[in-house]
XYZ file of N, CA and C in Angstrom:
375
model
N 82.826 73.507 83.954
C 83.273 74.673 84.396
C 83.584 75.473 83.177
N 84.660 74.674 82.396
C 85.035 75.668 81.284
C 83.559 75.864 80.182
N 82.681 74.881 80.128
C 81.324 74.303 79.478
C 80.469 75.713 79.870
N 80.504 75.708 81.321
C 79.563 76.592 81.239
C 80.063 78.088 81.213
N 81.144 78.615 81.431
C 81.898 79.896 81.215
C 81.551 80.000 79.680
N 81.737 79.034 78.883
C 81.607 79.119 77.334
C 80.446 79.449 76.970
N 79.189 78.448 77.512
C 78.312 78.870 76.995
C 77.474 80.216 77.556
N 77.982 80.866 78.700
C 77.521 82.217 79.275
C 78.210 83.329 78.248
N 79.329 82.931 77.806
C 79.796 83.832 77.203
C 79.202 83.891 75.421
N 78.859 83.089 75.006
C 78.326 82.647 73.621
C 76.763 82.824 73.605
N 76.006 82.334 74.619
C 74.660 82.202 74.725
C 73.895 83.240 75.847
N 72.994 84.281 75.322
C 72.424 85.045 76.189
C 71.469 84.684 76.872
N 70.740 83.460 76.442
C 70.126 82.634 77.557
C 70.294 82.406 78.719
N 71.836 82.024 78.850
C 72.294 81.746 80.055
C 72.391 82.831 81.074
N 71.554 82.695 82.365
C 71.134 83.549 83.210
C 72.225 83.534 84.772
N 72.942 82.231 84.680
C 73.698 82.212 86.182
C 74.388 80.987 85.595
N 75.774 81.095 86.126
C 76.418 79.775 86.063
C 76.996 79.453 87.568
N 77.283 78.067 87.569
C 78.390 77.720 88.232
C 79.667 77.278 88.426
N 80.363 77.365 87.787
C 81.922 76.495 87.417
C 82.432 76.596 88.556
N 82.939 75.608 88.478
C 84.093 75.350 89.852
C 85.328 74.989 89.429
N 86.240 73.941 89.275
C 87.663 73.708 88.864
C 87.693 73.743 87.476
N 88.448 74.634 86.894
C 88.164 74.411 85.157
C 89.469 75.242 85.220
N 89.826 75.071 83.527
C 90.933 76.267 83.000
C 90.393 77.287 82.677
N 91.337 78.334 82.437
C 90.901 79.399 82.017
C 91.522 79.395 80.430
N 92.546 79.219 80.016
C 93.119 79.200 78.735
C 93.982 77.617 78.449
N 93.087 76.971 77.619
C 93.380 75.633 77.202
C 94.785 75.568 76.740
N 95.270 76.139 76.060
C 96.868 76.285 75.596
C 97.765 76.229 77.010
N 97.309 77.156 77.818
C 98.265 77.299 79.154
C 98.454 76.241 80.022
N 96.999 75.440 79.785
C 96.772 74.219 80.618
C 97.236 72.856 80.109
N 97.490 72.680 78.833
C 98.183 71.653 78.175
C 99.613 72.296 77.874
N 99.779 73.157 77.597
C 101.290 73.562 77.418
C 101.991 74.469 78.289
N 101.608 74.302 79.811
C 102.560 75.208 80.407
C 103.913 75.746 80.224
N 104.499 76.694 79.989
C 105.570 77.032 79.268
C 106.016 76.284 78.512
N 105.499 76.110 77.443
C 105.553 75.636 76.285
C 106.047 73.955 76.386
N 105.831 73.547 77.635
C 106.051 72.192 78.004
C 104.667 71.081 77.589
N 104.471 70.034 76.943
C 103.726 69.128 75.947
C 103.155 68.526 77.496
N 102.025 68.746 77.914
C 101.620 67.697 78.862
C 100.737 66.734 78.497
N 101.483 65.712 77.859
C 101.368 64.706 77.271
C 100.033 63.433 77.709
N 100.074 63.580 79.018
C 99.151 62.509 79.629
C 97.558 63.472 79.803
N 97.815 64.706 80.252
C 96.678 65.530 80.386
C 95.859 65.668 78.699
N 96.709 66.023 77.718
C 96.278 66.142 76.387
C 95.823 64.876 76.345
N 96.364 63.597 76.367
C 95.713 62.276 75.921
C 94.616 62.133 76.622
N 94.440 62.395 78.025
C 93.091 61.892 78.387
C 92.132 63.145 77.692
N 92.249 64.346 77.781
C 91.577 65.131 77.060
C 91.058 64.617 75.937
N 91.766 64.285 74.668
C 91.280 64.141 73.444
C 90.746 62.593 73.601
N 91.124 61.744 74.477
C 90.410 60.592 74.445
C 89.401 60.551 74.739
N 89.049 61.307 75.841
C 87.592 61.614 76.334
C 86.460 61.841 75.009
N 87.044 63.019 74.464
C 86.590 63.857 73.587
C 86.037 62.951 72.460
N 87.241 62.409 71.903
C 86.918 61.338 70.424
C 86.179 59.794 71.059
N 85.746 59.688 72.408
C 85.226 58.320 72.441
C 83.757 58.976 72.752
N 83.632 60.244 72.549
C 82.081 60.750 72.542
C 81.347 61.052 74.119
N 82.087 60.545 75.026
C 81.755 60.544 76.301
C 81.510 62.120 76.949
N 80.956 62.196 78.199
C 81.009 64.013 78.498
C 79.854 64.495 77.936
N 80.028 65.835 78.345
C 79.154 66.726 77.915
C 78.979 67.069 76.439
N 77.968 67.661 75.869
C 78.184 67.726 74.350
C 78.700 69.245 73.421
N 79.122 69.908 74.898
C 79.680 71.161 74.081
C 78.911 72.549 74.711
N 79.213 73.765 74.367
C 78.426 74.742 74.745
C 77.612 75.337 73.701
N 77.169 76.430 73.874
C 76.397 77.494 73.281
C 77.398 77.973 72.077
N 78.453 77.391 72.369
C 79.405 78.201 71.126
C 79.454 77.347 69.634
N 79.848 78.282 68.470
C 79.676 77.742 67.456
C 80.741 76.444 67.613
N 80.528 75.279 67.039
C 81.382 74.215 67.487
C 81.489 73.957 68.566
N 80.896 74.178 69.561
C 80.665 73.922 70.788
C 81.885 73.942 71.877
N 81.724 73.817 72.927
C 82.889 74.112 74.085
C 83.909 73.627 73.793
N 85.408 74.099 73.418
C 86.503 73.635 73.096
C 86.377 72.927 71.941
N 85.671 73.174 71.029
C 85.691 72.743 69.442
C 85.206 71.307 69.503
N 84.290 71.145 70.531
C 83.669 69.667 70.550
C 82.483 69.751 69.696
N 82.063 68.772 68.724
C 80.890 68.768 68.334
C 79.818 67.929 68.627
N 78.610 68.389 68.231
C 77.127 68.027 69.292
C 77.160 66.565 69.299
N 77.662 65.474 68.259
C 77.732 64.225 68.058
C 78.910 63.705 68.058
N 78.585 62.361 68.785
C 79.817 61.342 68.819
C 80.522 60.942 67.477
N 79.365 60.435 66.881
C 79.491 59.833 65.055
C 79.407 61.157 64.421
N 79.961 60.996 63.373
C 79.795 62.111 62.153
C 79.337 61.411 61.139
N 78.315 62.180 60.577
C 77.547 61.533 59.352
C 78.261 62.272 58.089
N 79.423 62.968 58.334
C 80.141 63.558 57.004
C 81.341 62.466 56.717
N 80.950 62.537 55.499
C 81.963 61.224 54.720
C 83.329 61.695 54.476
N 83.749 63.291 54.892
C 85.141 63.671 55.179
C 85.455 63.661 56.281
N 84.935 63.484 57.434
C 85.341 63.321 58.805
C 86.822 62.695 58.944
N 87.290 63.040 60.274
C 88.562 62.122 60.238
C 88.122 61.050 61.190
N 88.540 59.905 60.488
C 88.363 58.930 61.581
C 89.141 58.729 62.678
N 88.431 58.838 63.984
C 89.017 58.381 65.283
C 89.153 60.119 65.579
N 88.262 60.721 65.185
C 88.196 62.094 65.889
C 87.169 62.692 66.710
N 86.263 61.375 66.465
C 85.171 61.923 67.338
C 84.472 62.853 67.417
N 83.927 63.535 68.600
C 83.556 64.918 68.647
C 84.184 66.263 68.449
N 85.429 65.813 67.937
C 86.297 67.305 67.910
C 86.355 67.456 66.575
N 86.632 68.963 66.318
C 86.545 69.347 64.924
C 88.037 69.101 64.397
N 87.967 68.735 63.188
C 89.213 68.218 62.249
C 90.392 69.060 62.598
N 90.320 70.398 62.767
C 91.611 71.200 62.849
C 92.184 70.953 64.357
N 91.487 70.580 65.365
C 91.644 70.158 66.410
C 92.664 68.837 66.624
N 91.892 67.911 65.942
C 92.708 66.436 65.881
C 93.831 66.712 64.903
N 94.221 67.705 64.231
C 95.090 67.368 63.112
C 96.368 68.241 64.441
N 96.102 69.453 64.962
C 96.819 69.985 65.905
C 97.448 68.971 66.781
N 96.436 67.967 67.735
C 96.854 67.326 68.380
C 97.940 66.433 67.709
N 97.576 66.001 66.646
C 98.431 64.916 66.090
C 100.237 65.806 65.868
N 99.892 66.891 65.259
C 101.142 67.572 64.893
C 102.118 68.094 66.333
N 101.330 68.078 67.421
C 101.820 68.603 68.537
C 102.557 67.197 68.945
N 101.861 66.183 69.031
C 102.291 64.738 69.368
C 103.565 64.264 69.085
N 103.589 64.525 67.498
C 104.413 64.039 66.829
C 105.700 64.823 67.393
N 105.749 66.046 67.226
C 106.772 67.021 67.253
C 107.152 67.231 68.970
N 106.405 66.949 69.897
C 106.621 66.749 71.350
C 106.845 68.572 71.656
N 105.877 69.417 71.051
C 106.222 70.588 71.722
C 104.861 71.354 70.635
N 104.418 72.590 71.500
C 103.215 73.158 70.445
C 103.927 74.107 69.918
N 103.242 74.600 68.610
C 103.618 75.569 67.683
C 102.652 76.745 68.082
N 102.868 77.973 67.464
C 101.949 79.116 67.460
C 100.749 78.656 67.158
N 100.610 78.146 66.209
C 99.190 77.902 65.771
C 98.536 77.030 66.503
N 99.233 75.979 67.222
C 98.353 75.232 68.401
C 98.073 75.935 69.378
N 98.761 76.694 70.133
C 98.325 77.823 71.065
C 97.074 78.457 70.460
N 97.103 79.260 69.396
C 96.026 79.940 69.074
C 95.132 79.504 68.794
N 95.206 78.076 68.342
C 93.713 77.333 68.243
C 93.003 77.089 69.288
N 93.774 76.531 70.576
C 93.434 76.365 71.878
C 92.843 77.500 72.504
N 93.623 78.499 72.491
C 93.230 79.799 73.556
C 91.898 80.442 73.078
N 91.552 80.485 71.517
C 90.476 80.760 70.771
C 89.160 79.928 71.281
N 89.310 78.758 71.806
C 88.577 77.735 72.249
C 88.563 77.783 73.514
N 88.653 78.696 74.352
C 89.154 78.774 75.697
C 88.072 79.939 76.514
N 87.679 79.736 77.996
C 87.030 80.620 78.429
C 87.508 81.909 78.436
N 88.764 82.213 78.372
C 89.190 83.348 78.150
C 89.120 84.019 77.439
N 88.635 83.565 75.951
C 88.530 84.156 74.795
C 86.924 84.851 74.905
N 86.173 84.287 75.777
C 84.825 85.192 75.977
C 84.605 85.706 77.224
N 85.734 85.615 77.989
C 85.578 86.339 79.598
C 85.167 87.586 79.518
N 85.162 88.321 78.759
C 84.464 89.786 78.478
C 83.367 89.605 78.384
N 82.788 88.593 77.542
C 81.104 88.660 77.167
C 80.310 88.103 78.261
N 80.831 87.497 79.411
C 80.105 86.533 80.230
C 79.513 87.957 81.337
N 78.191 87.999 81.330
C 77.721 89.016 82.265
C 76.899 88.428 82.903
N 76.680 87.041 83.616
C 76.021 86.601 84.445
C 76.570 85.983 85.485
N 75.724 86.288 86.712
C 76.336 85.798 88.053
C 77.430 84.589 87.968
N 78.501 84.361 88.421
C 79.244 83.132 88.328
C 79.406 82.351 90.023
């Protein structure tokens, strides 16, 4: 769902999408009322770090900040970060240690959510 919405928001070649159940704002989903949903967030980051699932959308950096390849060839890449952008891994570690999100974490996730491109989606859903 989110990958389809993000792709439609960033890639003009997409002419129709059929998203089903998804999140609108990832920050609101992982931190509802500023409660850190540890299990949901852990599953989300573990799945992305393992390299499973979709390869991202048409957005720069992919849907929700996923990189196109599960294995980075960049020697500066963060070990264990998998397909996630290093700033997302750093945010996850920071929030996991603190036990609650900070404003930067919410902004980072909101910018990588379908809500950030909702006004750009012009195709039938």
